[in-house]
Amino acid sequence: MSTTTTLQTAGGPPGEPGSAQPSDGLKAGLKNRHLSMIAIGGVIGAGLFVGSGGGIAKAGPAILISYLLVGAMVVFVMRMLGEMAAASPNSGSFSAYADRALGRWAGFSIGWLYWFFWVVVLAVEATAGAKILEGWVPAVPQWAWALIVMVVLTATNLGSVASYGEFEFWFAGIKVVAIGAFVVVGMLAVFGVLPGSDNPGAGFAHLTDAGGFMPNGWGSVLTGVLMVVFSFMGSEIVTLAAGESEDPRRAVTKATNSVIWRIGVFYLGSIFVVLTLLPWNDKSIVDKGSYVAALDSIGIAHAGQIMNVIVLTAVLSCLNSGLYTASRMAFSLGERGDAPKAFAKTSKNGVPTVAILGSVVFGFIAVYFNYTSPDTVFNFLLNSSGAIALFVWLVICLTQLRMRGILMREAPEKVTVRMWLFPYLTWATAAMITFVLGYMVYDKDNRETVLYSLLVAAVVIAIGVLRNARRKGELAAEAVADTVADAV
């Protein structure tokens, strides 16, 4: 079986824009507006809202450099992935490309690791959403809210890919509007021109008035990188979803080209507003959260509840996309023979039902352990999946180094998106990711995470290598048997 998925068109050759039905059984149910909002919302996770305060406390205003470094890394990785996805849209995305460029063991390993990452995320986000909902309706216990959220979003994903796309369109839309409004209102307050604002409007003074721009030195910038890197995970989802869109090549190209401004506005822009509204060492940034503290400083009533609604939206968006992403990766693995064949079967609506149910079952198991064994089993699941985002990005770099040559030999006209300064910038990005992983081992707060993740990765890779060796042995035996049969 070919490791790349072609798209059958209504009136043209396979793989050209305008496809109505992917040949792998998935339906092209995502509209361009769905893909556009998935691309925009994919880089806005709940971590941006709830985790940025800790990074600011560690690095001060220099956390902007941390966000800039990680943002640049994500932009480069997305450019590489966009080059491959625009040329060959596939529901398995980087796993399918690694399969082809690096070997079956690589596609198998990174595919299952990525799946594992997202099923653990399902448990984390379901619990986070349940905590917010329990605060609003305490009569319903937290575990019941987690169950309700998981069941509702599972039903959404089982309906059709259009259902997923529509939910994600509105979830992402709320996040985008909220951050856009925050940046605009915040900047008006920064310069003292927001009517009724309680903030005196110090301009850019807070960037340097509490110990300078880098109060804790360059080491804090690196620590900040470790704290913010995981909030960027999810930007690659659009390349998996593109295979079920009306015009995958156009969608991937548009998403890849827009990733720079998306990261610039949503991450750098919003954190910049927080840092200019308040001194970085203001205790409320950690106690209340950076966005709530900033809104309180302006005098926005009920800032905490407003942010809870936005965070809940971000959590539901992450859950929705996480289940979609895990199921499509499981589907692709099943299609390539690296997962049970049932995972590759689709319903009449073009939905991989077994892959969705299989993913959500593991998600439910993880939720169960989060309540029964939070300090043992779930802690291991959390730590062992923590660095997988970086593994995925590193594999994308190594895959693109090989895939460029393959694509240029086979179909150079399809390479419509190209990585800048190839191969030098690809190698530089891979080196930066490797450095971050190395620094995680050095940093005692992150050492356990990267070591557990490496342990799980080593086990999965070993299984992939053994499977590949066995498959080659079976093929060789079949070839010998065919030769003997022909001779007789």
GROMACS .gro file of C-alpha atoms in nm, residues 32-414:
model
  383
   32ASN     CA    1  -1.263   2.660   0.390
   33ARG     CA    2  -1.398   2.869   0.677
   34HIS     CA    3  -1.363   2.566   0.906
   35LEU     CA    4  -1.001   2.513   0.803
   36SER     CA    5  -0.921   2.882   0.839
   37MET     CA    6  -1.054   2.893   1.195
   38ILE     CA    7  -0.894   2.558   1.287
   39ALA     CA    8  -0.564   2.703   1.168
   40ILE     CA    9  -0.610   3.023   1.369
   41GLY     CA   10  -0.746   2.854   1.680
   42GLY     CA   11  -0.494   2.570   1.669
   43VAL     CA   12  -0.221   2.788   1.817
   44ILE     CA   13  -0.443   2.917   2.100
   45GLY     CA   14  -0.455   2.659   2.377
   46ALA     CA   15  -0.574   2.688   2.735
   47GLY     CA   16  -0.206   2.699   2.834
   48LEU     CA   17  -0.179   3.051   2.694
   49PHE     CA   18  -0.447   3.174   2.937
   50VAL     CA   19  -0.358   2.976   3.250
   51GLY     CA   20   0.016   2.914   3.217
   52SER     CA   21   0.162   3.246   3.109
   53GLY     CA   22   0.167   3.392   3.461
   54GLY     CA   23   0.432   3.144   3.577
   55GLY     CA   24   0.655   3.224   3.280
   56ILE     CA   25   0.629   3.598   3.349
   57ALA     CA   26   0.720   3.542   3.715
   58LYS     CA   27   1.032   3.347   3.612
   59ALA     CA   28   1.168   3.563   3.330
   60GLY     CA   29   1.001   3.902   3.372
   61PRO     CA   30   0.951   4.104   3.052
   62ALA     CA   31   1.218   3.883   2.889
   63ILE     CA   32   0.950   3.613   2.863
   64LEU     CA   33   0.876   3.788   2.534
   65ILE     CA   34   1.209   3.656   2.406
   66SER     CA   35   1.108   3.305   2.517
   67TYR     CA   36   0.781   3.335   2.325
   68LEU     CA   37   0.967   3.479   2.026
   69LEU     CA   38   1.218   3.190   2.019
   70VAL     CA   39   0.951   2.920   2.049
   71GLY     CA   40   0.726   3.105   1.807
   72ALA     CA   41   1.005   3.116   1.548
   73MET     CA   42   1.065   2.744   1.598
   74VAL     CA   43   0.696   2.670   1.541
   75VAL     CA   44   0.687   2.892   1.232
   76PHE     CA   45   0.981   2.702   1.080
   77VAL     CA   46   0.834   2.360   1.169
   78MET     CA   47   0.498   2.459   1.021
   79ARG     CA   48   0.671   2.579   0.705
   80MET     CA   49   0.839   2.239   0.667
   81LEU     CA   50   0.516   2.054   0.738
   82GLY     CA   51   0.328   2.285   0.503
   83GLU     CA   52   0.571   2.203   0.223
   84MET     CA   53   0.498   1.831   0.258
   85ALA     CA   54   0.125   1.863   0.329
   86ALA     CA   55   0.057   2.098   0.036
   87ALA     CA   56   0.230   1.855  -0.199
   88SER     CA   57   0.059   1.546  -0.053
   89PRO     CA   58  -0.238   1.607   0.181
   90ASN     CA   59  -0.280   1.311   0.415
   91SER     CA   60  -0.485   1.234   0.725
   92GLY     CA   61  -0.168   1.091   0.881
   93SER     CA   62   0.032   1.408   0.806
   94PHE     CA   63   0.388   1.394   0.944
   95SER     CA   64   0.350   1.027   1.046
   96ALA     CA   65   0.275   0.926   0.687
   97TYR     CA   66   0.560   1.144   0.557
   98ALA     CA   67   0.804   0.995   0.812
   99ASP     CA   68   0.685   0.650   0.704
  100ARG     CA   69   0.787   0.729   0.350
  101ALA     CA   70   1.101   0.933   0.409
  102LEU     CA   71   1.262   0.768   0.714
  103GLY     CA   72   1.112   0.418   0.716
  104ARG     CA   73   0.806   0.230   0.838
  105TRP     CA   74   0.943   0.220   1.191
  106ALA     CA   75   0.955   0.602   1.204
  107GLY     CA   76   0.598   0.652   1.083
  108PHE     CA   77   0.475   0.384   1.324
  109SER     CA   78   0.664   0.532   1.621
  110ILE     CA   79   0.581   0.900   1.580
  111GLY     CA   80   0.220   0.819   1.490
  112TRP     CA   81   0.157   0.619   1.806
  113LEU     CA   82   0.348   0.868   2.025
  114TYR     CA   83   0.138   1.152   1.888
  115TRP     CA   84  -0.179   0.952   1.947
  116PHE     CA   85  -0.068   0.883   2.304
  117PHE     CA   86   0.000   1.253   2.360
  118TRP     CA   87  -0.352   1.353   2.258
  119VAL     CA   88  -0.538   1.086   2.455
  120VAL     CA   89  -0.357   1.206   2.768
  121VAL     CA   90  -0.446   1.565   2.674
  122LEU     CA   91  -0.811   1.454   2.662
  123ALA     CA   92  -0.793   1.362   3.029
  124VAL     CA   93  -0.614   1.682   3.129
  125GLU     CA   94  -0.856   1.909   2.944
  126ALA     CA   95  -1.168   1.717   3.053
  127THR     CA   96  -1.060   1.759   3.415
  128ALA     CA   97  -0.980   2.129   3.366
  129GLY     CA   98  -1.320   2.191   3.208
  130ALA     CA   99  -1.494   1.992   3.481
  131LYS     CA  100  -1.336   2.208   3.753
  132ILE     CA  101  -1.473   2.525   3.594
  133LEU     CA  102  -1.819   2.375   3.542
  134GLU     CA  103  -1.831   2.239   3.899
  135GLY     CA  104  -1.758   2.592   4.023
  136TRP     CA  105  -2.069   2.713   3.838
  137VAL     CA  106  -2.291   2.414   3.922
  138PRO     CA  107  -2.152   2.252   4.240
  139ALA     CA  108  -2.449   2.014   4.266
  140VAL     CA  109  -2.295   1.810   3.983
  141PRO     CA  110  -1.968   1.642   4.093
  142GLN     CA  111  -1.649   1.707   3.899
  143TRP     CA  112  -1.617   1.352   3.765
  144ALA     CA  113  -1.972   1.376   3.624
  145TRP     CA  114  -1.890   1.700   3.442
  146ALA     CA  115  -1.578   1.537   3.295
  147LEU     CA  116  -1.794   1.246   3.176
  148ILE     CA  117  -2.059   1.479   3.028
  149VAL     CA  118  -1.799   1.685   2.840
  150MET     CA  119  -1.630   1.375   2.697
  151VAL     CA  120  -1.961   1.216   2.590
  152VAL     CA  121  -2.090   1.532   2.420
  153LEU     CA  122  -1.772   1.590   2.220
  154THR     CA  123  -1.747   1.220   2.131
  155ALA     CA  124  -2.099   1.237   1.991
  156THR     CA  125  -2.001   1.548   1.793
  157ASN     CA  126  -1.703   1.374   1.637
  158LEU     CA  127  -1.905   1.059   1.561
  159GLY     CA  128  -2.167   1.260   1.372
  160SER     CA  129  -1.958   1.387   1.083
  161VAL     CA  130  -1.638   1.576   1.018
  162ALA     CA  131  -1.859   1.878   0.942
  163SER     CA  132  -1.990   1.861   1.302
  164TYR     CA  133  -1.637   1.872   1.435
  165GLY     CA  134  -1.555   2.159   1.199
  166GLU     CA  135  -1.862   2.360   1.302
  167PHE     CA  136  -1.798   2.320   1.674
  168GLU     CA  137  -1.434   2.410   1.629
  169PHE     CA  138  -1.527   2.710   1.413
  170TRP     CA  139  -1.727   2.862   1.698
  171PHE     CA  140  -1.491   2.756   1.977
  172ALA     CA  141  -1.192   2.904   1.794
  173GLY     CA  142  -1.395   3.210   1.696
  174ILE     CA  143  -1.467   3.293   2.060
  175LYS     CA  144  -1.096   3.259   2.148
  176VAL     CA  145  -0.990   3.477   1.856
  177VAL     CA  146  -1.243   3.751   1.931
  178ALA     CA  147  -1.155   3.744   2.303
  179ILE     CA  148  -0.782   3.782   2.248
  180GLY     CA  149  -0.830   4.041   1.975
  181ALA     CA  150  -1.052   4.248   2.206
  182PHE     CA  151  -0.804   4.203   2.492
  183VAL     CA  152  -0.515   4.334   2.280
  184VAL     CA  153  -0.710   4.635   2.150
  185VAL     CA  154  -0.860   4.734   2.487
  186GLY     CA  155  -0.530   4.668   2.665
  187MET     CA  156  -0.328   4.885   2.429
  188LEU     CA  157  -0.575   5.171   2.470
  189ALA     CA  158  -0.534   5.143   2.848
  190VAL     CA  159  -0.154   5.125   2.816
  191PHE     CA  160  -0.149   5.471   2.660
  192GLY     CA  161  -0.416   5.610   2.894
  193VAL     CA  162  -0.682   5.667   2.629
  194LEU     CA  163  -0.935   5.403   2.737
  195PRO     CA  164  -1.245   5.576   2.881
  196GLY     CA  165  -1.316   5.474   3.239
  197SER     CA  166  -0.995   5.272   3.280
  198ASP     CA  167  -0.855   5.227   3.632
  199ASN     CA  168  -0.504   5.174   3.493
  200PRO     CA  169  -0.293   5.492   3.495
  201GLY     CA  170  -0.146   5.404   3.155
  202ALA     CA  171   0.233   5.400   3.193
  203GLY     CA  172   0.310   5.338   2.826
  204PHE     CA  173   0.604   5.098   2.791
  205ALA     CA  174   0.759   5.192   3.128
  206HIS     CA  175   0.667   4.860   3.296
  207LEU     CA  176   0.895   4.673   3.056
  208THR     CA  177   1.200   4.814   3.237
  209ASP     CA  178   1.092   4.975   3.567
  210ALA     CA  179   1.119   4.664   3.787
  211GLY     CA  180   1.478   4.550   3.752
  212GLY     CA  181   1.516   4.602   3.379
  213PHE     CA  182   1.392   4.407   3.078
  214MET     CA  183   1.582   4.093   3.179
  215PRO     CA  184   1.579   4.102   3.561
  216ASN     CA  185   1.674   3.737   3.610
  217GLY     CA  186   1.934   3.693   3.334
  218TRP     CA  187   1.953   3.479   3.020
  219GLY     CA  188   1.901   3.158   3.216
  220SER     CA  189   1.545   3.269   3.294
  221VAL     CA  190   1.479   3.310   2.920
  222LEU     CA  191   1.571   2.944   2.865
  223THR     CA  192   1.357   2.842   3.161
  224GLY     CA  193   1.078   3.047   3.004
  225VAL     CA  194   1.121   2.853   2.679
  226LEU     CA  195   1.055   2.529   2.866
  227MET     CA  196   0.747   2.681   3.031
  228VAL     CA  197   0.587   2.813   2.711
  229VAL     CA  198   0.686   2.556   2.448
  230PHE     CA  199   0.402   2.319   2.525
  231SER     CA  200   0.134   2.585   2.491
  232PHE     CA  201   0.212   2.595   2.116
  233MET     CA  202   0.126   2.230   2.053
  234GLY     CA  203  -0.167   2.198   1.816
  235SER     CA  204  -0.058   2.422   1.532
  236GLU     CA  205   0.001   2.112   1.317
  237ILE     CA  206  -0.363   1.994   1.345
  238VAL     CA  207  -0.463   2.184   1.032
  239THR     CA  208  -0.240   1.960   0.818
  240LEU     CA  209  -0.428   1.650   0.939
  241ALA     CA  210  -0.765   1.816   0.883
  242ALA     CA  211  -0.671   1.940   0.535
  243GLY     CA  212  -0.722   1.592   0.390
  244GLU     CA  213  -1.096   1.623   0.468
  245SER     CA  214  -1.135   1.971   0.321
  246GLU     CA  215  -1.275   2.096  -0.008
  247ASP     CA  216  -0.937   2.226  -0.127
  248PRO     CA  217  -0.656   2.077   0.086
  249ARG     CA  218  -0.364   2.230  -0.100
  250ARG     CA  219  -0.504   2.582  -0.075
  251ALA     CA  220  -0.598   2.534   0.292
  252VAL     CA  221  -0.251   2.415   0.391
  253THR     CA  222  -0.079   2.692   0.196
  254LYS     CA  223  -0.298   2.959   0.356
  255ALA     CA  224  -0.249   2.819   0.708
  256THR     CA  225   0.127   2.793   0.664
  257ASN     CA  226   0.159   3.147   0.533
  258SER     CA  227  -0.052   3.295   0.813
  259VAL     CA  228   0.118   3.124   1.108
  260ILE     CA  229   0.359   3.417   1.159
  261TRP     CA  230   0.092   3.679   1.225
  262ARG     CA  231  -0.116   3.435   1.428
  263ILE     CA  232   0.168   3.373   1.671
  264GLY     CA  233   0.265   3.740   1.664
  265VAL     CA  234  -0.082   3.867   1.754
  266PHE     CA  235  -0.213   3.599   1.986
  267TYR     CA  236   0.100   3.513   2.183
  268LEU     CA  237   0.346   3.800   2.160
  269GLY     CA  238   0.073   4.064   2.131
  270SER     CA  239  -0.134   3.953   2.429
  271ILE     CA  240   0.164   3.888   2.658
  272PHE     CA  241   0.309   4.227   2.559
  273VAL     CA  242  -0.017   4.391   2.670
  274VAL     CA  243  -0.001   4.215   3.010
  275LEU     CA  244   0.358   4.327   3.063
  276THR     CA  245   0.283   4.688   2.976
  277LEU     CA  246  -0.028   4.709   3.193
  278LEU     CA  247   0.140   4.574   3.508
  279PRO     CA  248   0.493   4.543   3.650
  280TRP     CA  249   0.610   4.185   3.585
  281ASN     CA  250   0.654   4.118   3.960
  282ASP     CA  251   0.298   4.218   4.050
  283LYS     CA  252   0.174   3.931   4.270
  284SER     CA  253  -0.169   3.933   4.108
  285ILE     CA  254  -0.020   3.799   3.781
  286VAL     CA  255   0.053   3.466   3.950
  287ASP     CA  256  -0.231   3.469   4.203
  288LYS     CA  257  -0.511   3.553   3.959
  289GLY     CA  258  -0.352   3.466   3.626
  290SER     CA  259  -0.194   3.712   3.385
  291TYR     CA  260  -0.506   3.794   3.182
  292VAL     CA  261  -0.739   3.831   3.482
  293ALA     CA  262  -0.482   4.054   3.657
  294ALA     CA  263  -0.453   4.272   3.346
  295LEU     CA  264  -0.832   4.302   3.312
  296ASP     CA  265  -0.866   4.383   3.683
  297SER     CA  266  -0.607   4.660   3.649
  298ILE     CA  267  -0.821   4.820   3.380
  299GLY     CA  268  -1.134   4.791   3.592
  300ILE     CA  269  -1.324   4.531   3.389
  301ALA     CA  270  -1.602   4.396   3.611
  302HIS     CA  271  -1.619   4.020   3.673
  303ALA     CA  272  -1.285   3.966   3.496
  304GLY     CA  273  -1.236   3.628   3.663
  305GLN     CA  274  -1.568   3.489   3.540
  306ILE     CA  275  -1.515   3.632   3.192
  307MET     CA  276  -1.181   3.457   3.174
  308ASN     CA  277  -1.334   3.133   3.304
  309VAL     CA  278  -1.575   3.136   3.010
  310ILE     CA  279  -1.287   3.194   2.767
  311VAL     CA  280  -1.070   2.926   2.931
  312LEU     CA  281  -1.361   2.679   2.922
  313THR     CA  282  -1.402   2.755   2.552
  314ALA     CA  283  -1.030   2.693   2.498
  315VAL     CA  284  -1.055   2.366   2.694
  316LEU     CA  285  -1.354   2.245   2.491
  317SER     CA  286  -1.177   2.345   2.170
  318CYS     CA  287  -0.868   2.150   2.274
  319LEU     CA  288  -1.081   1.848   2.368
  320ASN     CA  289  -1.269   1.862   2.041
  321SER     CA  290  -0.952   1.890   1.833
  322GLY     CA  291  -0.765   1.640   2.049
  323LEU     CA  292  -1.024   1.369   1.989
  324TYR     CA  293  -1.036   1.451   1.619
  325THR     CA  294  -0.656   1.447   1.590
  326ALA     CA  295  -0.607   1.124   1.786
  327SER     CA  296  -0.876   0.945   1.584
  328ARG     CA  297  -0.736   1.058   1.247
  329MET     CA  298  -0.387   0.949   1.344
  330ALA     CA  299  -0.526   0.612   1.456
  331PHE     CA  300  -0.717   0.591   1.126
  332SER     CA  301  -0.400   0.658   0.926
  333LEU     CA  302  -0.204   0.401   1.126
  334GLY     CA  303  -0.478   0.146   1.065
  335GLU     CA  304  -0.479   0.225   0.694
  336ARG     CA  305  -0.103   0.165   0.675
  337GLY     CA  306  -0.124  -0.163   0.869
  338ASP     CA  307   0.035  -0.019   1.186
  339ALA     CA  308  -0.285  -0.038   1.393
  340PRO     CA  309  -0.590  -0.272   1.396
  341LYS     CA  310  -0.756  -0.274   1.053
  342ALA     CA  311  -1.087  -0.175   1.215
  343PHE     CA  312  -0.939   0.170   1.281
  344ALA     CA  313  -0.928   0.230   0.905
  345LYS     CA  314  -1.299   0.162   0.852
  346THR     CA  315  -1.534   0.456   0.806
  347SER     CA  316  -1.909   0.496   0.855
  348LYS     CA  317  -2.147   0.606   0.581
  349ASN     CA  318  -2.074   0.963   0.692
  350GLY     CA  319  -1.704   0.911   0.625
  351VAL     CA  320  -1.615   0.906   0.996
  352PRO     CA  321  -1.362   0.654   1.139
  353THR     CA  322  -1.597   0.535   1.414
  354VAL     CA  323  -1.374   0.265   1.566
  355ALA     CA  324  -1.072   0.497   1.568
  356ILE     CA  325  -1.276   0.763   1.751
  357LEU     CA  326  -1.417   0.517   2.005
  358GLY     CA  327  -1.077   0.355   2.058
  359SER     CA  328  -0.919   0.694   2.126
  360VAL     CA  329  -1.194   0.810   2.360
  361VAL     CA  330  -1.184   0.484   2.558
  362PHE     CA  331  -0.818   0.546   2.640
  363GLY     CA  332  -0.913   0.905   2.719
  364PHE     CA  333  -1.177   0.783   2.966
  365ILE     CA  334  -0.923   0.547   3.124
  366ALA     CA  335  -0.681   0.836   3.168
  367VAL     CA  336  -0.960   1.048   3.324
  368TYR     CA  337  -1.032   0.762   3.564
  369PHE     CA  338  -0.666   0.745   3.672
  370ASN     CA  339  -0.663   1.123   3.714
  371TYR     CA  340  -0.923   1.084   3.990
  372THR     CA  341  -0.807   0.755   4.145
  373SER     CA  342  -0.427   0.770   4.108
  374PRO     CA  343  -0.327   1.132   4.036
  375ASP     CA  344   0.016   1.101   4.198
  376THR     CA  345   0.115   0.765   4.048
  377VAL     CA  346  -0.039   0.632   3.728
  378PHE     CA  347  -0.169   0.963   3.593
  379ASN     CA  348   0.149   1.145   3.692
  380PHE     CA  349   0.345   0.893   3.484
  381LEU     CA  350   0.108   0.935   3.187
  382LEU     CA  351   0.142   1.312   3.211
  383ASN     CA  352   0.520   1.313   3.237
  384SER     CA  353   0.574   1.045   2.975
  385SER     CA  354   0.378   1.242   2.717
  386GLY     CA  355   0.516   1.584   2.809
  387ALA     CA  356   0.808   1.604   2.566
  388ILE     CA  357   0.637   1.431   2.273
  389ALA     CA  358   0.554   1.767   2.117
  390LEU     CA  359   0.926   1.829   2.074
  391PHE     CA  360   0.983   1.477   1.938
  392VAL     CA  361   0.715   1.539   1.676
  393TRP     CA  362   0.873   1.867   1.568
  394LEU     CA  363   1.217   1.706   1.549
  395VAL     CA  364   1.083   1.422   1.332
  396ILE     CA  365   0.915   1.677   1.103
  397CYS     CA  366   1.257   1.843   1.052
  398LEU     CA  367   1.433   1.516   0.973
  399THR     CA  368   1.149   1.402   0.747
  400GLN     CA  369   1.147   1.724   0.546
  401LEU     CA  370   1.519   1.691   0.480
  402ARG     CA  371   1.447   1.365   0.297
  403MET     CA  372   1.104   1.445   0.155
  404ARG     CA  373   1.221   1.751  -0.038
  405GLY     CA  374   1.433   1.528  -0.263
  406ILE     CA  375   1.155   1.271  -0.303
  407LEU     CA  376   0.897   1.534  -0.397
  408MET     CA  377   1.129   1.714  -0.638
  409ARG     CA  378   1.201   1.386  -0.818
  410GLU     CA  379   0.841   1.269  -0.838
  411ALA     CA  380   0.624   1.581  -0.870
  412PRO     CA  381   0.816   1.911  -0.848
  413GLU     CA  382   0.510   2.105  -0.966
  414LYS     CA  383   0.331   2.013  -0.641
   0.00000   0.00000   0.00000
